[in-house]
Coordinates of C-alpha atoms in Angstrom, one line a residue:
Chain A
X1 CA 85.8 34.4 91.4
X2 CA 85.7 30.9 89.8
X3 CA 85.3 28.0 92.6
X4 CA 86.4 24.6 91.6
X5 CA 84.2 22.3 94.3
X6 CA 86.5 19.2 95.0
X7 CA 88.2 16.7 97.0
X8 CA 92.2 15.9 97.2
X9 CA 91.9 12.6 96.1
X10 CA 89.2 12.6 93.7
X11 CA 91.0 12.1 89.9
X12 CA 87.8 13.7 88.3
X13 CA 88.0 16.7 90.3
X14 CA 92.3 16.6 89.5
X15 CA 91.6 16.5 86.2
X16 CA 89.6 19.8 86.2
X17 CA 92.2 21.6 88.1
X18 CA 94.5 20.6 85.9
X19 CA 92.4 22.1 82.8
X20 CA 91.6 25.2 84.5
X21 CA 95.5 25.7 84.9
X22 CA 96.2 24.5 81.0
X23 CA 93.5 27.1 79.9
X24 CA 95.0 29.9 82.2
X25 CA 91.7 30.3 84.4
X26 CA 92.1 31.5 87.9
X27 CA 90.0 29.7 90.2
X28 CA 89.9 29.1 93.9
X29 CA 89.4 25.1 95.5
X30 CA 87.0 24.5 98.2
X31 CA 87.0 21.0 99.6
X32 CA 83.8 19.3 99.3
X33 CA 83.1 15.8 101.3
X34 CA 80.5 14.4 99.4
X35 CA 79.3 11.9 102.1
X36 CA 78.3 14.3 104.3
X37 CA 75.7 15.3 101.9
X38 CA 75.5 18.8 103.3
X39 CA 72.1 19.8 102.3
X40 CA 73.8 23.0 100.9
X41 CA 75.9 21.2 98.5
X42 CA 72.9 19.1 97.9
X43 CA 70.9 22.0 96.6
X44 CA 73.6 23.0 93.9
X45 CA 74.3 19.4 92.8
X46 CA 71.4 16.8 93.6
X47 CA 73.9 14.0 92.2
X48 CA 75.8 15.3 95.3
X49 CA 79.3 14.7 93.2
X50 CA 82.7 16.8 92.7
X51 CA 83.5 18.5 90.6
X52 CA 81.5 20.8 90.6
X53 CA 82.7 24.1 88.8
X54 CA 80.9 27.6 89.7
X55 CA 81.8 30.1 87.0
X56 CA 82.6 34.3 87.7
X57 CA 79.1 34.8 86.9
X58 CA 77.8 32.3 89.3
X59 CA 76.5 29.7 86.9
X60 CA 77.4 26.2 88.3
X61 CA 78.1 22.9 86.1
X62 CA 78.3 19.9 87.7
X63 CA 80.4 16.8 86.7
X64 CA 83.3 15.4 85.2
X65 CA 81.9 14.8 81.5
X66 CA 80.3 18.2 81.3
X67 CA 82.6 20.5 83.1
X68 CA 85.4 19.1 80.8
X69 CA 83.6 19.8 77.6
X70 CA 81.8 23.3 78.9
X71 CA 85.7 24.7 79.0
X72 CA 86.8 23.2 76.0
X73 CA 83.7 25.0 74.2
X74 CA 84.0 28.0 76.2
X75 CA 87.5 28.8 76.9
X76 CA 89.1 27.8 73.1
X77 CA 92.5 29.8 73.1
X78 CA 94.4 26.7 74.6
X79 CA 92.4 23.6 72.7
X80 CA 93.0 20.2 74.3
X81 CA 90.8 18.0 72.2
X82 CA 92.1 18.2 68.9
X83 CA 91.0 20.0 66.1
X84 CA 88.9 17.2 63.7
X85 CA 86.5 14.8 64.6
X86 CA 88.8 11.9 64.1
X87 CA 91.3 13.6 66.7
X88 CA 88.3 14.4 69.1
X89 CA 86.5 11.0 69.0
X90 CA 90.7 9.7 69.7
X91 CA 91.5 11.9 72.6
X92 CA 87.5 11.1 74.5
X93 CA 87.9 7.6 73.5
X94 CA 91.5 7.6 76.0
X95 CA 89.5 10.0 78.0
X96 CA 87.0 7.3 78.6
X97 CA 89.3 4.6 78.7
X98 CA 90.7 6.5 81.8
X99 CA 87.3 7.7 83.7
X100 CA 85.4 4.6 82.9
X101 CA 87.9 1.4 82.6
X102 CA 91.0 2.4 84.5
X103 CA 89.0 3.7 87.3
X104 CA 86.7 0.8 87.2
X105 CA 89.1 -1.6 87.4
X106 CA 92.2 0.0 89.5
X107 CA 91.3 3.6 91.0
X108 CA 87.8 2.8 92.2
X109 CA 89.3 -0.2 94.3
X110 CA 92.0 1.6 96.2
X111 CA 90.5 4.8 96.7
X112 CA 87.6 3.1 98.3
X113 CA 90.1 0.4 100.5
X114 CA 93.2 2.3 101.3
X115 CA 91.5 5.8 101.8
X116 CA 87.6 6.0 101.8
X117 CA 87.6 3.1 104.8
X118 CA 90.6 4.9 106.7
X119 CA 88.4 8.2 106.2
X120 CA 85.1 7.1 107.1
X121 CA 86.7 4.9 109.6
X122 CA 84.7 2.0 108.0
X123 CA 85.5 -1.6 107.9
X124 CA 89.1 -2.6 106.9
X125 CA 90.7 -3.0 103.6
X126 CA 89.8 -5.6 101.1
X127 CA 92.5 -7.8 100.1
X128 CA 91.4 -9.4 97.5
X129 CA 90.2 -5.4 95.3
X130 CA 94.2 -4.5 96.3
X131 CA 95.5 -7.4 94.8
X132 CA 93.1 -7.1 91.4
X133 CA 93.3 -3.4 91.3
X134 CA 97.6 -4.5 91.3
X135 CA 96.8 -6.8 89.1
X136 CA 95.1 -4.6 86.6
X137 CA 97.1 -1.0 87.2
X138 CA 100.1 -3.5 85.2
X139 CA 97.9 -3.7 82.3
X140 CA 97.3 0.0 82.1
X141 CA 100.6 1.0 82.7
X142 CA 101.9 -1.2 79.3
X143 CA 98.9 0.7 77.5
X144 CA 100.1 3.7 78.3
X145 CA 103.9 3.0 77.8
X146 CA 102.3 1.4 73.8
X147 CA 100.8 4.8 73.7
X148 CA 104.1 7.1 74.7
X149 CA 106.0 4.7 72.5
X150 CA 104.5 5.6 69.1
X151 CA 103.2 9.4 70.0
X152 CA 104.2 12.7 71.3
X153 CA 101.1 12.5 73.7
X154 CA 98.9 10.0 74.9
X155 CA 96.2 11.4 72.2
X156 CA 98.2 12.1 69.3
X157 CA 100.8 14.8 68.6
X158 CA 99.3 17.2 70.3
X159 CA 99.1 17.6 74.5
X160 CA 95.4 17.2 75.4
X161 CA 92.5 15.6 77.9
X162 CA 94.2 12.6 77.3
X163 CA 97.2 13.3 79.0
X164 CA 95.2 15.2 81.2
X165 CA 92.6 11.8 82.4
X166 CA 95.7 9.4 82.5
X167 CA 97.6 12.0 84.6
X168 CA 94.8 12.8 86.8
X169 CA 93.6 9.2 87.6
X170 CA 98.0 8.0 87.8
X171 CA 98.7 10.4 90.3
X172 CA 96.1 9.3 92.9
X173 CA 97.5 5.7 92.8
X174 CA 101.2 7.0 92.6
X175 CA 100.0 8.9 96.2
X176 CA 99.4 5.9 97.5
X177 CA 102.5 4.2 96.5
X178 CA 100.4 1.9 93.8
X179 CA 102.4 2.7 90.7
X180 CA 104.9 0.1 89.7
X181 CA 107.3 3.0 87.5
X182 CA 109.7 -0.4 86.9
X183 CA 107.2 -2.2 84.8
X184 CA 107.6 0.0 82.0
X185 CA 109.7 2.7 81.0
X186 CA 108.1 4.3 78.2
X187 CA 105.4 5.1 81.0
X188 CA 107.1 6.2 83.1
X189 CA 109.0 9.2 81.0
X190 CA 105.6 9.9 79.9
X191 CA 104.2 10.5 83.5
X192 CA 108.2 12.3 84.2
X193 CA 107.1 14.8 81.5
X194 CA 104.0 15.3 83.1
X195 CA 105.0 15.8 86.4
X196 CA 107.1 18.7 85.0
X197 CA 104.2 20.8 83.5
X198 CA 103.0 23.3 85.8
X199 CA 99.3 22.5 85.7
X200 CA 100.5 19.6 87.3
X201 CA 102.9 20.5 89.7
X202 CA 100.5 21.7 92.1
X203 CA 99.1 18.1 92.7
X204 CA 102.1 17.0 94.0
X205 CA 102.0 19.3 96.8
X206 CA 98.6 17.6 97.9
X207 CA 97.9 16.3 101.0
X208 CA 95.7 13.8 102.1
X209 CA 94.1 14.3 105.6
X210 CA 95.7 11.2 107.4
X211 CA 97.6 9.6 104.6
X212 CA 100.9 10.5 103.7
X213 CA 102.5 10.0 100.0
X214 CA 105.5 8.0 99.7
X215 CA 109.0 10.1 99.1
X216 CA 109.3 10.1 95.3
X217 CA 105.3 11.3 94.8
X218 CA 106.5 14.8 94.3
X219 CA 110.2 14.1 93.0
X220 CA 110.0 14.9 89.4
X221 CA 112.9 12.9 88.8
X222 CA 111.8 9.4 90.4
Chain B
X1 CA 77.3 0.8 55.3
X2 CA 77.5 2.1 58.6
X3 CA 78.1 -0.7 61.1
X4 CA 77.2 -0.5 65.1
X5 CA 78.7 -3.5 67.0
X6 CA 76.3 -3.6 69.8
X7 CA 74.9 -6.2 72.1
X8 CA 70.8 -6.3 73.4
X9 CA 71.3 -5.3 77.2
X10 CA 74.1 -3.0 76.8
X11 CA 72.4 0.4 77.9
X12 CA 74.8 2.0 76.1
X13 CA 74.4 0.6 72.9
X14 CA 70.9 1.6 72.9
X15 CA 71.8 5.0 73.5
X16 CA 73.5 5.2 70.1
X17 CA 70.6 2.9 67.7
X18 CA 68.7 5.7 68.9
X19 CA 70.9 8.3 68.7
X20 CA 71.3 7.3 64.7
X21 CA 67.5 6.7 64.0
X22 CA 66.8 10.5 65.3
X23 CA 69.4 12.2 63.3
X24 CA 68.0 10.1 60.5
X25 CA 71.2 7.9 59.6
X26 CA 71.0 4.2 57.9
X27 CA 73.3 2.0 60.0
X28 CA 73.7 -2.1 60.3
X29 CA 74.0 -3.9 63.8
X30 CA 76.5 -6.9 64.8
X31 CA 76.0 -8.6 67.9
X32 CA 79.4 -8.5 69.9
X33 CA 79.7 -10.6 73.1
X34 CA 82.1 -8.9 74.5
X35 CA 83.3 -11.5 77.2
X36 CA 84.8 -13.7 74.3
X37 CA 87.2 -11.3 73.7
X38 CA 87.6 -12.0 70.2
X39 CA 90.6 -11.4 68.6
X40 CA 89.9 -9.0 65.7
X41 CA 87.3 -7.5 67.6
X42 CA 89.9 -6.4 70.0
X43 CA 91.8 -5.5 67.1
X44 CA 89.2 -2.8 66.4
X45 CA 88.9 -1.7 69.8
X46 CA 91.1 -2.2 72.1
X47 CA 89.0 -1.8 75.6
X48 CA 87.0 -4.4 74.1
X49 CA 83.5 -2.8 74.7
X50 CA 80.4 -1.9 73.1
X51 CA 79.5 0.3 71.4
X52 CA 81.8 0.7 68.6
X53 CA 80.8 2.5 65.3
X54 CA 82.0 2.3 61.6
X55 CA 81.6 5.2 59.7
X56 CA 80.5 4.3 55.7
X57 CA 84.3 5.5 55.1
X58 CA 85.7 2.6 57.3
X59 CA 87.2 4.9 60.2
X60 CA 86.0 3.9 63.4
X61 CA 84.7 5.7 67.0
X62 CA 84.8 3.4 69.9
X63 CA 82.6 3.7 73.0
X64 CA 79.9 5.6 74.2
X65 CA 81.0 9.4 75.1
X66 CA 83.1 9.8 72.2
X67 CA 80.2 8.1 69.8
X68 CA 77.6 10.9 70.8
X69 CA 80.0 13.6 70.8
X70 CA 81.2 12.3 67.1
X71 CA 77.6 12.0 66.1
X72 CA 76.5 15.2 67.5
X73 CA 79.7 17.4 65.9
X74 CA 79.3 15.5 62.5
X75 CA 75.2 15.3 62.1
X76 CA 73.7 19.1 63.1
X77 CA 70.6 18.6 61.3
X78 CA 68.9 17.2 63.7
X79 CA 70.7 18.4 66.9
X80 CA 70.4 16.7 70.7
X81 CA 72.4 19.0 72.8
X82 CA 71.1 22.3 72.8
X83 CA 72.4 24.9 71.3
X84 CA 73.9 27.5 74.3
X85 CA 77.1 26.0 76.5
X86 CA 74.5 26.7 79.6
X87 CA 71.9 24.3 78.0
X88 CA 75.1 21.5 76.7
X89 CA 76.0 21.7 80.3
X90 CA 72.9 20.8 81.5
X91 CA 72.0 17.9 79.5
X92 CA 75.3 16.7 79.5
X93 CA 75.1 16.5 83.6
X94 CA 72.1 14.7 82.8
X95 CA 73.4 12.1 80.5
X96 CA 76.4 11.5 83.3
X97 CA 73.8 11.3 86.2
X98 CA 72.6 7.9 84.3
X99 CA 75.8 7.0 82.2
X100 CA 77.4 7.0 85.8
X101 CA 75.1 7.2 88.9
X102 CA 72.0 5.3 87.7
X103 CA 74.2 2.8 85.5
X104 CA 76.0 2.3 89.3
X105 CA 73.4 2.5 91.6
X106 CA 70.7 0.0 89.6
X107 CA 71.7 -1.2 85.9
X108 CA 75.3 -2.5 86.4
X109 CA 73.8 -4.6 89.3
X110 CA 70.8 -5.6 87.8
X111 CA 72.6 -6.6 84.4
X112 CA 75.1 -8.4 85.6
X113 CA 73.2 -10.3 88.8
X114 CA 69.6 -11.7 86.2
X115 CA 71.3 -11.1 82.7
X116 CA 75.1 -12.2 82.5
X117 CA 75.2 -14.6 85.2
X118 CA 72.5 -16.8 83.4
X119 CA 74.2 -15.9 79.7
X120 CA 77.4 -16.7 81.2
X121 CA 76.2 -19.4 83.2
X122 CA 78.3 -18.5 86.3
X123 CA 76.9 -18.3 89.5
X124 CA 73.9 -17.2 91.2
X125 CA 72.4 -13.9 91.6
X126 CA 73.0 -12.0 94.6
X127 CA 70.0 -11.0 96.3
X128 CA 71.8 -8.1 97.7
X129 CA 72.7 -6.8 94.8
X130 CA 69.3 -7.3 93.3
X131 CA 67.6 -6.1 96.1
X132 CA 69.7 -2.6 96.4
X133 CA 68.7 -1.9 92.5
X134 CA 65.1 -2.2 93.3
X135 CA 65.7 0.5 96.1
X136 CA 68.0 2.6 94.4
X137 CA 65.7 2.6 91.2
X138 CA 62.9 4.6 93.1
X139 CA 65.0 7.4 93.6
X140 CA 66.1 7.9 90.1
X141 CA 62.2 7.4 88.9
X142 CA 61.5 10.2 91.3
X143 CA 64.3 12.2 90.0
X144 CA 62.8 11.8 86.6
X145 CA 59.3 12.4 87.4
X146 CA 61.0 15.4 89.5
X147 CA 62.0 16.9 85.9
X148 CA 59.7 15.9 83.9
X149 CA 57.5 17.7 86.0
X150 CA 58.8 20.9 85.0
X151 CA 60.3 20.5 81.7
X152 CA 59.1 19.5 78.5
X153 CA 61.6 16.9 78.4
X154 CA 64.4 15.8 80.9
X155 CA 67.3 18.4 79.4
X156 CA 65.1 21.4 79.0
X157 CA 62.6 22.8 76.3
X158 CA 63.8 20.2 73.9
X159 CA 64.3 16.3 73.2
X160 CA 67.9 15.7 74.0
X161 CA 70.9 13.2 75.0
X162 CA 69.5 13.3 78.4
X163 CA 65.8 11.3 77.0
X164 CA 67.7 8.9 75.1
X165 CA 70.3 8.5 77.9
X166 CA 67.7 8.0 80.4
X167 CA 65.4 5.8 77.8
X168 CA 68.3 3.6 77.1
X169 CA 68.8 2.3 80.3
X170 CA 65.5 2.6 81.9
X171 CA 64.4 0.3 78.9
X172 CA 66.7 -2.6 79.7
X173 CA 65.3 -2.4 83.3
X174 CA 62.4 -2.4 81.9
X175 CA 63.1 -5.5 80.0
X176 CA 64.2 -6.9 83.5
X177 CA 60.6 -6.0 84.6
X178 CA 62.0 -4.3 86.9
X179 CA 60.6 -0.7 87.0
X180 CA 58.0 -0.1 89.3
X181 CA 56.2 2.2 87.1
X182 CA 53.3 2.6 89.4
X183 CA 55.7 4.6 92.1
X184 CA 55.6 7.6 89.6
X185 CA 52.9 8.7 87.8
X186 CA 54.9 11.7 86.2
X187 CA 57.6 9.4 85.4
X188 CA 55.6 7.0 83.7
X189 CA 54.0 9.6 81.5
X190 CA 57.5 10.3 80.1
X191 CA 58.2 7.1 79.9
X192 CA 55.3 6.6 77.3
X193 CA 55.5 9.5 75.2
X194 CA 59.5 8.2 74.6
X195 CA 58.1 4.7 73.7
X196 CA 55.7 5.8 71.1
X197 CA 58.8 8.0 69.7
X198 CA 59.9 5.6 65.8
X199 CA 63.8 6.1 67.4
X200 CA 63.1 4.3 70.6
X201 CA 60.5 1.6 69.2
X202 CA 62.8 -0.9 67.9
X203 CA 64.2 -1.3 71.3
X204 CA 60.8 -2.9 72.4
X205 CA 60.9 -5.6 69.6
X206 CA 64.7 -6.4 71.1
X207 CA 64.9 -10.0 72.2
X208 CA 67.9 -10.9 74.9
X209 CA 68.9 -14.7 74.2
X210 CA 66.8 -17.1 76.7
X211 CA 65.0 -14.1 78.4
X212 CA 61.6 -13.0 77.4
X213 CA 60.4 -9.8 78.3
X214 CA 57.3 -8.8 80.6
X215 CA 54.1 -8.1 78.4
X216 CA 54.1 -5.0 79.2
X217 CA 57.6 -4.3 77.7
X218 CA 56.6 -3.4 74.1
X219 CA 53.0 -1.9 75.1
X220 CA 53.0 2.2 74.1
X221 CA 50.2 2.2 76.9
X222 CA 51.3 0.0 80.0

């Protein structure tokens, strides 16, 4: 069986659930708390990271970037990246935009404040990262409205890792309430058609030890 | 012409100068400072970030993960990934582990604390910061010397992504004078044999603006 190594609020390891369910791979999840660097986990990923895929054949790829691009090579019947270079470099320059600069500048802050701190029971929230990751999520939000506005998908007109990273990364903040959905529209339908897809349905039955999600985090009308 | 905006420090830039000069492609550099935020440089990309390449046709690839990928799809002769999904899985977990970790754990710190705050003329360097790189920084030289100890270069049985990706930021550290090369003798060794490599030697002639580099910094034997 296929094991996807993860944890519940990690957008990197969403994102590859998310694939696996797009491409029509069964897989089993096995929660993975990376800061107990069990020496086990250590031993099949020294970077001591999720995700962390083990394939049928027990072959293990670790990471985000390469996990993503192993199955997009390797599993090809349901293509999420395009089909020229142009529409490749387009859909990993969003990808990036959403692994390196939105979770840089909004999901790195409150993931670390509102639930690593409450986790590890260490030290209290930072004001000051809420308010610029509240700041910035504003920004990100108007790009991705800019995007839905003048595409089918996020990447073009075609459904792919894209949708997939903004979706992935969006969802952990719209657990923890973080989303303002007002501030634009065109967003917000975008994420509503997301929600609906049933490789994404089953993140909005997640559960955060010790942290519920607002009321409308699984509503797909919101 | 081929153009690569770029700046001196930017680890990531470097990845792609040598990236070009080993699959054997003429390109021009611009200097973009990307704090200005200059109009029709955002125009061109909207994360406002280095690297960002023009093809000879005009159309342009911006940042770092799609740029390889593009270059790598577009330019076989001279390939940098290995040619088996098992091998591209490998040395793209490698390129993440200093993209990501090492860029984290030591270069983001160290470029920010001794290179933009003097460019930028805005505050002092924390000696915190400065002082967790130079810890941090062991650990990946072991890791290094760890493979390169086995391997005949970092990704496997062949140059890759994962020796520039690793030479690309190890080199502005090394700028920095901040390696302690004598901490790994394995590591050091690899170090050389990438120095003396024509794709990786116009990075020791680099010059940041108003910081000189140790004397070691350009010498193939150090």
């Amino acid at each position: 069986m296929r094991t996807l190594y993860h944890n519940w609020f990690c957008p990197f390891s969403r994102k590859i659930r998310v694939t696996l369910h797009e491409k029509g791979l069964d897989f089993s999840m096995r929660v993975e708390n990376v800061w107990e660097r069990r020496p086990e986990f250590l031993a099949l990923n020294p970077a001591c990271s999720v995700p962390l895929l083990q394939e049928p054949d027990g072959h293990r790829i670790a990471d985000n970037y390469a996990i993503t691009e192993y199955l997009e090579e390797t599993y090809q019947d349901q293509p999420l990246m395009g089909s020229t270079p142009e529409e490749r470099a387009e859909v990993r320059r969003l990808v990036d935009w959403f692994d390196s600069k939105f979770h840089r500048e909004v999901g790195h802050y409150l993931i670390s404040e509102k639930i690593l701190k409450r986790l590890l029971r260490h030290g209290s929230p930072n004001s000051d990262a809420i308010r610029a990751a509240s700041h910035n999520i504003r920004i990100h939000l108007d790009y991705i409205g800019y995007l839905a506005d003048r595409r089918d998908w996020l990447g073009g007109k075609f459904f792919s890792y894209a949708d997939i990273a903004a979706v992935s990364h969006l969802s952990v903040m719209d657990y923890l309430g973080a989303v303002p959905w007002h501030a634009n529209e065109s967003a917000k339908n975008w994420y509503m058609r997301m929600k609906s897809r049933p490789s994404v349905r089953p993140l909005l039955k997640d559960v955060i030890p010790g942290l519920r999600p607002p009321a409308h985090y699984a509503d797909l009308d919101f």
